[in-house]
Amino acid sequence: MVLDVYTLFVCELYVLGFLSIIMVFAWRGAQYNRVLGFSCLSLVLSIVAVGLSSLRSSGMLFLPVVVGNVLVLCAYGLQFNAFRALRGKRCGGFWSLGMVLWSLLCLFPWFYFSLPHRILASSLLCIIYTSAMLYELKRARALLPVTWWPAQLLLGIHLGFNILRALLDGGIPSPVHGAIGGSTFSVYVILESILVVIGLSFTMMAMVNERTQIIYRQASLLDPLTGVWNRRALFEKTSQLTAGWSCNQRPLSVMLFDLDHFKSINDRYGHSQGDRVLTDFCQQVMHLLPPESYFARLGGEEFAAVVLGSESESVQFAERVRKVVESSCPEEVSYTVSIGVASCRPDREDIDDLMAAADEALYQAKAAGRNQVKIFCEPTQVPHKSLLMG
């Protein structure tokens, strides 16, 4: 079967136009997301560049060779910026390198009038841009656990195609004059670009959607004031931590923190200073928190930590927190903390039970005068009165 170059040319224009419309609505629907904005502008420039390429049939060179290819390279640069924007990075100067280099090369007649030289330079620049996109995508892998794979595959295919083009396309002019007026390899270039543009456009929208969902989910698990985990996140992380876990294999402790007389701090210094105390406390704890441990704000001035370690290690950590907090004085406001600690035992491995035990220990610490650490102990059995009467 022979692929008709004119049909593919019209299809490419139609596909680029249709994807541009979709991308505009996606960009607006995503609150003018930078990633989709770069992709949208890249598609629009590609339409203009493809349209200019048809002018070769009328004997023109400047518009299709210089302007058209500069627009194509600008589209590559914008797509590169889209991948950088996925990681929250700003545009650098690299994205414009292709446009500058192509413009300079076109000043030389041996390049401007040579189809093989132009094809080789175009392929090499596409290889450079695609490799840069793959590098940016690799650095964003942790941010895109699902859509990373199809994007990697599409860019890998595009990279491989341009390598083959640089090796196989000898720049033999096509005997078919008209819309393209390029080499005999042009039909494969159009076909590959259609497939890659379609796949990459929808993959880019999927990546933006995935990244947005991850950001919203992370925000829902963080306390907006202090930036530490909230109650929901603590129980989710704890359930993951204790899946298939046994106290005999690895000890675990739960501790609850309560800032002493926190209401009086708000009443005396104002809520803004109270917020500063809460933030300072979280900073102190996070600085001392052992690895593989979780810390969260339960609400108000109450906090909790799940620490992997023995009871003695957990008590030492709690004491360090208590002493650091006692010596801390954010904006000349001193405060203290009471801490209750409950460690697991073979007959007490459930997190809810440990939370209840730590809460009881915290109550004992506050009842004993506050600013101290208490370990949960099983209440002693009181003999029945009738047994004490002889």
mmCIF file of C-alpha atoms in Angstrom:
data_model
loop_
_atom_site.group_PDB
_atom_site.id
_atom_site.type_symbol
_atom_site.label_atom_id
_atom_site.label_comp_id
_atom_site.label_asym_id
_atom_site.label_seq_id
_atom_site.Cartn_x
_atom_site.Cartn_y
_atom_site.Cartn_z
ATOM 1 C CA MET A 1 0.000 0.000 0.000
ATOM 2 C CA VAL A 2 1.307 3.432 -0.981
ATOM 3 C CA LEU A 3 0.701 6.255 1.497
ATOM 4 C CA ASP A 4 -0.518 9.408 -0.205
ATOM 5 C CA VAL A 5 1.530 12.389 0.924
ATOM 6 C CA TYR A 6 -1.262 14.883 0.219
ATOM 7 C CA THR A 7 -3.761 12.970 2.329
ATOM 8 C CA LEU A 8 -1.305 12.709 5.218
ATOM 9 C CA PHE A 9 -0.559 16.430 4.942
ATOM 10 C CA VAL A 10 -4.257 17.326 5.243
ATOM 11 C CA CYS A 11 -4.667 14.826 8.088
ATOM 12 C CA GLU A 12 -1.768 16.382 9.957
ATOM 13 C CA LEU A 13 -3.305 19.851 9.690
ATOM 14 C CA TYR A 14 -6.679 18.515 10.829
ATOM 15 C CA VAL A 15 -5.158 16.620 13.770
ATOM 16 C CA LEU A 16 -3.092 19.603 14.897
ATOM 17 C CA GLY A 17 -6.099 21.907 14.658
ATOM 18 C CA PHE A 18 -8.389 19.519 16.532
ATOM 19 C CA LEU A 19 -5.811 18.924 19.289
ATOM 20 C CA SER A 20 -5.229 22.661 19.602
ATOM 21 C CA ILE A 21 -8.931 23.239 20.277
ATOM 22 C CA ILE A 22 -9.001 20.438 22.858
ATOM 23 C CA MET A 23 -5.847 21.784 24.519
ATOM 24 C CA VAL A 24 -7.272 25.315 24.747
ATOM 25 C CA PHE A 25 -10.333 24.051 26.627
ATOM 26 C CA ALA A 26 -8.158 21.786 28.784
ATOM 27 C CA TRP A 27 -5.886 24.749 29.574
ATOM 28 C CA ARG A 28 -8.841 26.917 30.619
ATOM 29 C CA GLY A 29 -10.442 24.071 32.567
ATOM 30 C CA ALA A 30 -7.207 23.523 34.471
ATOM 31 C CA GLN A 31 -7.159 27.165 35.640
ATOM 32 C CA TYR A 32 -4.638 28.180 32.975
ATOM 33 C CA ASN A 33 -2.099 25.554 33.938
ATOM 34 C CA ARG A 34 1.405 26.406 32.654
ATOM 35 C CA VAL A 35 2.058 22.886 31.360
ATOM 36 C CA LEU A 36 -1.040 22.864 29.177
ATOM 37 C CA GLY A 37 -0.385 26.466 28.164
ATOM 38 C CA PHE A 38 3.026 25.558 26.767
ATOM 39 C CA SER A 39 1.590 22.489 25.010
ATOM 40 C CA CYS A 40 -1.254 24.515 23.518
ATOM 41 C CA LEU A 41 1.060 27.180 22.135
ATOM 42 C CA SER A 42 3.340 24.451 20.792
ATOM 43 C CA LEU A 43 0.450 22.949 18.810
ATOM 44 C CA VAL A 44 -0.588 26.330 17.404
ATOM 45 C CA LEU A 45 2.946 27.055 16.191
ATOM 46 C CA SER A 46 3.104 23.580 14.654
ATOM 47 C CA ILE A 47 -0.016 24.312 12.599
ATOM 48 C CA VAL A 48 1.560 27.480 11.205
ATOM 49 C CA ALA A 49 4.828 25.663 10.494
ATOM 50 C CA VAL A 50 3.089 22.813 8.653
ATOM 51 C CA GLY A 51 1.084 25.328 6.643
ATOM 52 C CA LEU A 52 4.244 27.172 5.636
ATOM 53 C CA SER A 53 5.838 23.916 4.488
ATOM 54 C CA SER A 54 3.310 23.741 1.630
ATOM 55 C CA LEU A 55 4.845 26.882 0.093
ATOM 56 C CA ARG A 56 7.813 24.874 -1.174
ATOM 57 C CA SER A 57 5.698 23.747 -4.124
ATOM 58 C CA SER A 58 5.408 27.351 -5.303
ATOM 59 C CA GLY A 59 9.171 27.806 -5.342
ATOM 60 C CA MET A 60 9.499 29.690 -2.047
ATOM 61 C CA LEU A 61 12.315 28.816 0.341
ATOM 62 C CA PHE A 62 12.569 31.506 3.003
ATOM 63 C CA LEU A 63 9.144 31.019 4.622
ATOM 64 C CA PRO A 64 9.129 27.190 4.733
ATOM 65 C CA VAL A 65 12.870 26.674 5.291
ATOM 66 C CA VAL A 66 13.646 29.502 7.700
ATOM 67 C CA VAL A 67 10.409 30.657 9.318
ATOM 68 C CA GLY A 68 8.675 27.276 9.237
ATOM 69 C CA ASN A 69 11.574 25.368 10.804
ATOM 70 C CA VAL A 70 12.183 28.086 13.375
ATOM 71 C CA LEU A 71 8.533 27.715 14.425
ATOM 72 C CA VAL A 72 8.924 23.918 14.617
ATOM 73 C CA LEU A 73 11.973 24.294 16.859
ATOM 74 C CA CYS A 74 10.116 26.879 18.935
ATOM 75 C CA ALA A 75 7.326 24.317 19.355
ATOM 76 C CA TYR A 76 9.920 21.781 20.556
ATOM 77 C CA GLY A 77 11.272 24.337 23.002
ATOM 78 C CA LEU A 78 7.814 25.085 24.360
ATOM 79 C CA GLN A 79 7.153 21.374 24.809
ATOM 80 C CA PHE A 80 10.442 21.135 26.699
ATOM 81 C CA ASN A 81 9.240 23.973 28.945
ATOM 82 C CA ALA A 82 6.024 22.018 29.530
ATOM 83 C CA PHE A 83 8.039 19.141 30.977
ATOM 84 C CA ARG A 84 10.005 21.558 33.143
ATOM 85 C CA ALA A 85 6.757 23.122 34.362
ATOM 86 C CA LEU A 86 5.593 19.684 35.504
ATOM 87 C CA ARG A 87 8.383 19.833 38.074
ATOM 88 C CA GLY A 88 7.584 23.430 38.962
ATOM 89 C CA LYS A 89 10.711 24.755 37.249
ATOM 90 C CA ARG A 90 10.960 28.020 35.374
ATOM 91 C CA CYS A 91 11.934 28.413 31.722
ATOM 92 C CA GLY A 92 15.652 28.508 31.046
ATOM 93 C CA GLY A 93 17.483 29.629 27.951
ATOM 94 C CA PHE A 94 17.902 26.130 26.529
ATOM 95 C CA TRP A 95 14.481 26.075 24.879
ATOM 96 C CA SER A 96 15.477 28.810 22.378
ATOM 97 C CA LEU A 97 18.788 27.203 21.414
ATOM 98 C CA GLY A 98 17.376 25.420 18.358
ATOM 99 C CA MET A 99 15.799 28.548 16.907
ATOM 100 C CA VAL A 100 19.008 30.561 17.257
ATOM 101 C CA LEU A 101 21.172 27.807 15.799
ATOM 102 C CA TRP A 102 18.873 27.218 12.818
ATOM 103 C CA SER A 103 18.695 30.927 12.041
ATOM 104 C CA LEU A 104 22.488 31.172 12.061
ATOM 105 C CA LEU A 105 22.903 28.115 9.825
ATOM 106 C CA CYS A 106 20.482 29.560 7.275
ATOM 107 C CA LEU A 107 22.888 32.462 6.764
ATOM 108 C CA PHE A 108 25.231 30.083 4.935
ATOM 109 C CA PRO A 109 24.272 29.163 1.328
ATOM 110 C CA TRP A 110 25.784 25.666 1.605
ATOM 111 C CA PHE A 111 23.181 24.963 4.291
ATOM 112 C CA TYR A 112 20.273 27.065 3.094
ATOM 113 C CA PHE A 113 20.136 25.469 -0.381
ATOM 114 C CA SER A 114 21.074 21.916 0.690
ATOM 115 C CA LEU A 115 18.191 19.591 1.565
ATOM 116 C CA PRO A 116 20.471 16.828 3.001
ATOM 117 C CA HIS A 117 22.205 19.307 5.320
ATOM 118 C CA ARG A 118 18.898 20.741 6.496
ATOM 119 C CA ILE A 119 17.464 17.279 7.167
ATOM 120 C CA LEU A 120 20.538 16.231 9.140
ATOM 121 C CA ALA A 121 20.519 19.421 11.232
ATOM 122 C CA SER A 122 16.764 19.146 11.834
ATOM 123 C CA SER A 123 17.091 15.517 12.951
ATOM 124 C CA LEU A 124 19.981 16.296 15.301
ATOM 125 C CA LEU A 125 18.115 19.209 16.884
ATOM 126 C CA CYS A 126 15.031 17.027 17.355
ATOM 127 C CA ILE A 127 17.239 14.405 19.001
ATOM 128 C CA ILE A 128 18.673 17.029 21.370
ATOM 129 C CA TYR A 129 15.255 18.402 22.333
ATOM 130 C CA THR A 130 13.710 14.952 22.779
ATOM 131 C CA SER A 131 16.646 13.805 24.913
ATOM 132 C CA ALA A 132 16.231 16.914 27.066
ATOM 133 C CA MET A 133 12.518 16.128 27.488
ATOM 134 C CA LEU A 134 13.369 12.572 28.510
ATOM 135 C CA TYR A 135 15.816 13.937 31.065
ATOM 136 C CA GLU A 136 13.185 16.271 32.535
ATOM 137 C CA LEU A 137 10.666 13.431 32.554
ATOM 138 C CA LYS A 138 13.120 11.194 34.382
ATOM 139 C CA ARG A 139 13.525 13.811 37.101
ATOM 140 C CA ALA A 140 9.728 14.012 37.437
ATOM 141 C CA ARG A 141 9.258 10.255 37.784
ATOM 142 C CA ALA A 142 8.456 10.396 41.501
ATOM 143 C CA LEU A 143 5.751 12.989 40.778
ATOM 144 C CA LEU A 144 4.060 10.931 38.033
ATOM 145 C CA PRO A 145 3.919 7.266 39.087
ATOM 146 C CA VAL A 146 1.288 6.280 36.485
ATOM 147 C CA THR A 147 1.596 8.513 33.421
ATOM 148 C CA TRP A 148 5.399 8.499 33.472
ATOM 149 C CA TRP A 149 5.524 5.220 31.546
ATOM 150 C CA PRO A 150 3.445 6.154 28.454
ATOM 151 C CA ALA A 151 5.215 9.517 28.218
ATOM 152 C CA GLN A 152 8.579 7.762 28.406
ATOM 153 C CA LEU A 153 7.514 5.323 25.698
ATOM 154 C CA LEU A 154 6.265 8.032 23.332
ATOM 155 C CA LEU A 155 9.377 10.166 23.698
ATOM 156 C CA GLY A 156 11.559 7.075 23.292
ATOM 157 C CA ILE A 157 9.812 6.199 20.015
ATOM 158 C CA HIS A 158 10.193 9.757 18.762
ATOM 159 C CA LEU A 159 13.872 9.778 19.705
ATOM 160 C CA GLY A 160 14.472 6.481 17.934
ATOM 161 C CA PHE A 161 12.682 7.683 14.795
ATOM 162 C CA ASN A 162 14.802 10.823 14.556
ATOM 163 C CA ILE A 163 17.974 8.789 14.994
ATOM 164 C CA LEU A 164 16.871 6.554 12.118
ATOM 165 C CA ARG A 165 16.007 9.586 10.024
ATOM 166 C CA ALA A 166 19.439 11.094 10.594
ATOM 167 C CA LEU A 167 20.989 7.813 9.422
ATOM 168 C CA LEU A 168 18.630 6.850 6.577
ATOM 169 C CA ASP A 169 17.207 10.055 5.100
ATOM 170 C CA GLY A 170 19.706 11.042 2.447
ATOM 171 C CA GLY A 171 17.755 14.104 1.386
ATOM 172 C CA ILE A 172 16.683 12.728 -1.998
ATOM 173 C CA PRO A 173 14.038 15.177 -3.295
ATOM 174 C CA SER A 174 10.583 13.698 -3.617
ATOM 175 C CA PRO A 175 9.390 13.301 -7.228
ATOM 176 C CA VAL A 176 5.890 14.278 -6.066
ATOM 177 C CA HIS A 177 5.611 18.056 -6.093
ATOM 178 C CA GLY A 178 3.020 19.819 -4.052
ATOM 179 C CA ALA A 179 2.173 20.158 -0.421
ATOM 180 C CA ILE A 180 5.425 18.951 1.081
ATOM 181 C CA GLY A 181 8.144 19.159 -1.505
ATOM 182 C CA GLY A 182 10.630 17.471 0.827
ATOM 183 C CA SER A 183 12.525 14.215 0.583
ATOM 184 C CA THR A 184 11.211 10.731 -0.139
ATOM 185 C CA PHE A 185 11.298 10.175 3.639
ATOM 186 C CA SER A 186 8.750 12.936 4.266
ATOM 187 C CA VAL A 187 5.749 10.623 4.215
ATOM 188 C CA TYR A 188 7.139 8.712 7.220
ATOM 189 C CA VAL A 189 7.958 11.973 8.985
ATOM 190 C CA ILE A 190 4.354 13.147 8.651
ATOM 191 C CA LEU A 191 2.911 9.818 9.748
ATOM 192 C CA GLU A 192 5.180 9.560 12.791
ATOM 193 C CA SER A 193 4.550 13.163 13.818
ATOM 194 C CA ILE A 194 0.765 12.636 13.677
ATOM 195 C CA LEU A 195 0.944 9.584 15.930
ATOM 196 C CA VAL A 196 3.372 11.144 18.406
ATOM 197 C CA VAL A 197 1.497 14.464 18.617
ATOM 198 C CA ILE A 198 -1.790 12.696 19.329
ATOM 199 C CA GLY A 199 -0.261 10.418 21.954
ATOM 200 C CA LEU A 200 1.823 13.103 23.627
ATOM 201 C CA SER A 201 -1.029 15.638 23.775
ATOM 202 C CA PHE A 202 -3.374 13.282 25.593
ATOM 203 C CA THR A 203 -0.547 11.956 27.758
ATOM 204 C CA MET A 204 0.342 15.527 28.742
ATOM 205 C CA MET A 205 -3.245 16.186 29.800
ATOM 206 C CA ALA A 206 -3.225 12.939 31.775
ATOM 207 C CA MET A 207 0.045 13.913 33.477
ATOM 208 C CA VAL A 208 -1.363 17.289 34.491
ATOM 209 C CA ASN A 209 -4.478 15.596 35.846
ATOM 210 C CA GLU A 210 -2.430 13.065 37.801
ATOM 211 C CA ARG A 211 -0.132 15.742 39.202
ATOM 212 C CA THR A 212 -3.118 17.868 40.247
ATOM 213 C CA GLN A 213 -4.766 14.928 42.002
ATOM 214 C CA ILE A 214 -1.549 14.128 43.856
ATOM 215 C CA ILE A 215 -1.172 17.761 44.961
ATOM 216 C CA TYR A 216 -4.764 17.918 46.196
ATOM 217 C CA ARG A 217 -4.410 14.606 47.999
ATOM 218 C CA GLN A 218 -1.205 15.704 49.707
ATOM 219 C CA ALA A 219 -2.862 18.963 50.704
ATOM 220 C CA SER A 220 -5.765 17.032 52.232
ATOM 221 C CA LEU A 221 -3.291 15.107 54.413
ATOM 222 C CA LEU A 222 -1.402 18.135 55.736
ATOM 223 C CA ASP A 223 -2.275 20.521 58.504
ATOM 224 C CA PRO A 224 -2.497 23.941 56.788
ATOM 225 C CA LEU A 225 -0.981 25.863 59.705
ATOM 226 C CA THR A 226 2.000 23.764 60.748
ATOM 227 C CA GLY A 227 2.626 21.755 57.561
ATOM 228 C CA VAL A 228 2.796 18.409 59.414
ATOM 229 C CA TRP A 229 0.478 15.442 58.820
ATOM 230 C CA ASN A 230 -3.099 15.685 60.050
ATOM 231 C CA ARG A 231 -5.146 13.035 61.868
ATOM 232 C CA ARG A 232 -6.294 11.348 58.649
ATOM 233 C CA ALA A 233 -2.757 11.105 57.311
ATOM 234 C CA LEU A 234 -1.434 9.714 60.578
ATOM 235 C CA PHE A 235 -3.878 6.818 60.599
ATOM 236 C CA GLU A 236 -3.295 6.133 56.897
ATOM 237 C CA LYS A 237 0.476 6.083 57.337
ATOM 238 C CA THR A 238 0.202 4.041 60.493
ATOM 239 C CA SER A 239 -1.987 1.426 58.811
ATOM 240 C CA GLN A 240 0.628 1.110 56.064
ATOM 241 C CA LEU A 241 3.393 0.875 58.640
ATOM 242 C CA THR A 242 1.682 -1.850 60.673
ATOM 243 C CA ALA A 243 0.510 -3.971 57.722
ATOM 244 C CA GLY A 244 1.933 -7.426 58.416
ATOM 245 C CA TRP A 245 3.796 -6.009 61.417
ATOM 246 C CA SER A 246 4.269 -7.758 64.755
ATOM 247 C CA CYS A 247 5.434 -6.327 68.057
ATOM 248 C CA ASN A 248 7.783 -9.274 68.493
ATOM 249 C CA GLN A 249 9.557 -8.362 65.260
ATOM 250 C CA ARG A 250 9.903 -4.647 65.813
ATOM 251 C CA PRO A 251 8.748 -2.577 68.800
ATOM 252 C CA LEU A 252 6.545 0.458 68.295
ATOM 253 C CA SER A 253 5.369 3.244 70.544
ATOM 254 C CA VAL A 254 2.635 5.844 70.372
ATOM 255 C CA MET A 255 2.964 9.165 72.141
ATOM 256 C CA LEU A 256 0.508 11.997 72.567
ATOM 257 C CA PHE A 257 1.542 15.621 73.169
ATOM 258 C CA ASP A 258 -0.494 18.407 74.713
ATOM 259 C CA LEU A 259 0.833 21.959 75.039
ATOM 260 C CA ASP A 260 0.359 23.107 78.600
ATOM 261 C CA HIS A 261 -2.018 26.012 79.277
ATOM 262 C CA PHE A 262 -2.214 26.812 75.594
ATOM 263 C CA LYS A 263 -5.491 28.707 76.002
ATOM 264 C CA SER A 264 -3.793 31.176 78.308
ATOM 265 C CA ILE A 265 -1.153 31.831 75.618
ATOM 266 C CA ASN A 266 -3.894 32.712 73.152
ATOM 267 C CA ASP A 267 -5.685 34.860 75.687
ATOM 268 C CA ARG A 268 -2.548 36.717 76.782
ATOM 269 C CA TYR A 269 -0.601 37.090 73.522
ATOM 270 C CA GLY A 270 -3.224 36.625 70.835
ATOM 271 C CA HIS A 271 -4.004 33.834 68.394
ATOM 272 C CA SER A 272 -1.244 34.831 65.990
ATOM 273 C CA GLN A 273 1.334 34.230 68.707
ATOM 274 C CA GLY A 274 -0.433 30.991 69.596
ATOM 275 C CA ASP A 275 -0.056 29.884 66.003
ATOM 276 C CA ARG A 276 3.630 30.756 66.206
ATOM 277 C CA VAL A 277 3.983 28.506 69.255
ATOM 278 C CA LEU A 278 2.273 25.625 67.452
ATOM 279 C CA THR A 279 4.592 26.044 64.470
ATOM 280 C CA ASP A 280 7.644 26.223 66.715
ATOM 281 C CA PHE A 281 6.627 23.040 68.518
ATOM 282 C CA CYS A 282 6.263 21.151 65.236
ATOM 283 C CA GLN A 283 9.667 22.349 64.084
ATOM 284 C CA GLN A 284 11.269 21.161 67.315
ATOM 285 C CA VAL A 285 9.669 17.719 67.110
ATOM 286 C CA MET A 286 10.387 17.203 63.402
ATOM 287 C CA HIS A 287 14.034 18.062 64.018
ATOM 288 C CA LEU A 288 14.292 15.310 66.656
ATOM 289 C CA LEU A 289 11.939 12.743 65.095
ATOM 290 C CA PRO A 290 13.665 9.382 64.447
ATOM 291 C CA PRO A 291 13.636 7.856 60.948
ATOM 292 C CA GLU A 292 10.569 5.843 59.891
ATOM 293 C CA SER A 293 8.409 7.702 62.394
ATOM 294 C CA TYR A 294 5.271 9.756 61.898
ATOM 295 C CA PHE A 295 4.139 12.949 63.567
ATOM 296 C CA ALA A 296 0.782 14.678 63.169
ATOM 297 C CA ARG A 297 -1.443 17.359 64.570
ATOM 298 C CA LEU A 298 -4.671 15.865 65.890
ATOM 299 C CA GLY A 299 -6.333 19.216 66.456
ATOM 300 C CA GLY A 300 -5.882 22.361 68.521
ATOM 301 C CA GLU A 301 -2.798 21.960 70.694
ATOM 302 C CA GLU A 302 -2.864 18.138 70.591
ATOM 303 C CA PHE A 303 -0.312 16.141 68.596
ATOM 304 C CA ALA A 304 0.648 12.502 68.160
ATOM 305 C CA ALA A 305 3.707 10.536 67.054
ATOM 306 C CA VAL A 306 4.189 6.913 66.071
ATOM 307 C CA VAL A 307 7.796 5.893 66.662
ATOM 308 C CA LEU A 308 9.535 2.669 65.748
ATOM 309 C CA GLY A 309 11.658 1.777 68.732
ATOM 310 C CA SER A 310 11.650 0.252 72.175
ATOM 311 C CA GLU A 311 9.913 1.824 75.145
ATOM 312 C CA SER A 312 13.178 3.151 76.550
ATOM 313 C CA GLU A 313 14.120 4.707 73.205
ATOM 314 C CA SER A 314 10.691 6.306 72.907
ATOM 315 C CA VAL A 315 10.901 7.732 76.415
ATOM 316 C CA GLN A 316 14.332 9.179 75.657
ATOM 317 C CA PHE A 317 12.932 10.826 72.529
ATOM 318 C CA ALA A 318 9.968 12.203 74.498
ATOM 319 C CA GLU A 319 12.302 13.616 77.148
ATOM 320 C CA ARG A 320 14.433 15.301 74.516
ATOM 321 C CA VAL A 321 11.301 16.896 73.062
ATOM 322 C CA ARG A 322 10.137 18.049 76.483
ATOM 323 C CA LYS A 323 13.508 19.628 77.325
ATOM 324 C CA VAL A 324 13.899 21.321 73.936
ATOM 325 C CA VAL A 325 10.376 22.736 74.146
ATOM 326 C CA GLU A 326 10.955 23.951 77.700
ATOM 327 C CA SER A 327 14.031 25.878 76.592
ATOM 328 C CA SER A 328 12.408 27.198 73.422
ATOM 329 C CA CYS A 329 11.024 30.695 73.566
ATOM 330 C CA PRO A 330 9.567 31.815 70.213
ATOM 331 C CA GLU A 331 9.244 35.599 70.260
ATOM 332 C CA GLU A 332 9.789 35.602 74.045
ATOM 333 C CA VAL A 333 6.864 33.291 74.759
ATOM 334 C CA SER A 334 7.804 30.270 76.855
ATOM 335 C CA TYR A 335 5.691 27.133 76.877
ATOM 336 C CA THR A 336 5.884 23.489 77.930
ATOM 337 C CA VAL A 337 4.414 20.180 76.842
ATOM 338 C CA SER A 338 3.007 17.102 78.557
ATOM 339 C CA ILE A 339 3.640 13.742 76.904
ATOM 340 C CA GLY A 340 2.033 10.336 77.280
ATOM 341 C CA VAL A 341 3.835 7.238 75.969
ATOM 342 C CA ALA A 342 2.418 3.778 75.313
ATOM 343 C CA SER A 343 4.506 0.950 73.873
ATOM 344 C CA CYS A 344 3.261 -2.174 72.168
ATOM 345 C CA ARG A 345 3.201 -5.606 73.732
ATOM 346 C CA PRO A 346 2.259 -8.968 72.254
ATOM 347 C CA ASP A 347 -1.200 -8.560 73.807
ATOM 348 C CA ARG A 348 -1.477 -4.883 72.801
ATOM 349 C CA GLU A 349 -0.593 -4.358 69.145
ATOM 350 C CA ASP A 350 -3.690 -2.548 67.907
ATOM 351 C CA ILE A 351 -3.017 1.132 67.164
ATOM 352 C CA ASP A 352 -6.352 2.213 68.607
ATOM 353 C CA ASP A 353 -5.482 0.487 71.881
ATOM 354 C CA LEU A 354 -2.081 2.165 71.911
ATOM 355 C CA MET A 355 -3.702 5.542 71.271
ATOM 356 C CA ALA A 356 -6.073 5.012 74.173
ATOM 357 C CA ALA A 357 -3.198 3.944 76.404
ATOM 358 C CA ALA A 358 -1.097 6.970 75.414
ATOM 359 C CA ASP A 359 -4.090 9.208 76.100
ATOM 360 C CA GLU A 360 -4.365 7.742 79.587
ATOM 361 C CA ALA A 361 -0.632 8.332 80.146
ATOM 362 C CA LEU A 362 -1.022 11.907 78.928
ATOM 363 C CA TYR A 363 -3.865 12.452 81.408
ATOM 364 C CA GLN A 364 -1.578 11.196 84.193
ATOM 365 C CA ALA A 365 1.188 13.590 83.082
ATOM 366 C CA LYS A 366 -1.181 16.553 83.219
ATOM 367 C CA ALA A 367 -2.650 15.464 86.541
ATOM 368 C CA ALA A 368 0.838 15.172 88.000
ATOM 369 C CA GLY A 369 1.622 18.819 87.270
ATOM 370 C CA ARG A 370 2.292 18.971 83.491
ATOM 371 C CA ASN A 371 5.644 19.450 81.720
ATOM 372 C CA GLN A 372 6.592 15.807 82.111
ATOM 373 C CA VAL A 373 6.596 12.427 80.389
ATOM 374 C CA LYS A 374 4.471 9.554 81.654
ATOM 375 C CA ILE A 375 4.551 5.923 80.516
ATOM 376 C CA PHE A 376 1.313 3.988 80.411
ATOM 377 C CA CYS A 377 1.119 1.258 83.020
ATOM 378 C CA GLU A 378 -1.668 -1.237 83.476
ATOM 379 C CA PRO A 379 -3.831 -0.240 86.457
ATOM 380 C CA THR A 380 -3.228 -2.466 89.466
ATOM 381 C CA GLN A 381 -6.075 -4.680 90.574
ATOM 382 C CA VAL A 382 -7.610 -3.489 93.858
ATOM 383 C CA PRO A 383 -8.598 -6.420 96.095
ATOM 384 C CA HIS A 384 -12.296 -6.734 96.880
ATOM 385 C CA LYS A 385 -13.262 -5.183 100.194
ATOM 386 C CA SER A 386 -14.606 -8.450 101.585
ATOM 387 C CA LEU A 387 -11.169 -10.053 101.128
ATOM 388 C CA LEU A 388 -9.527 -7.343 103.232
ATOM 389 C CA MET A 389 -11.814 -7.894 106.190
ATOM 390 C CA GLY A 390 -10.154 -10.987 107.392
#
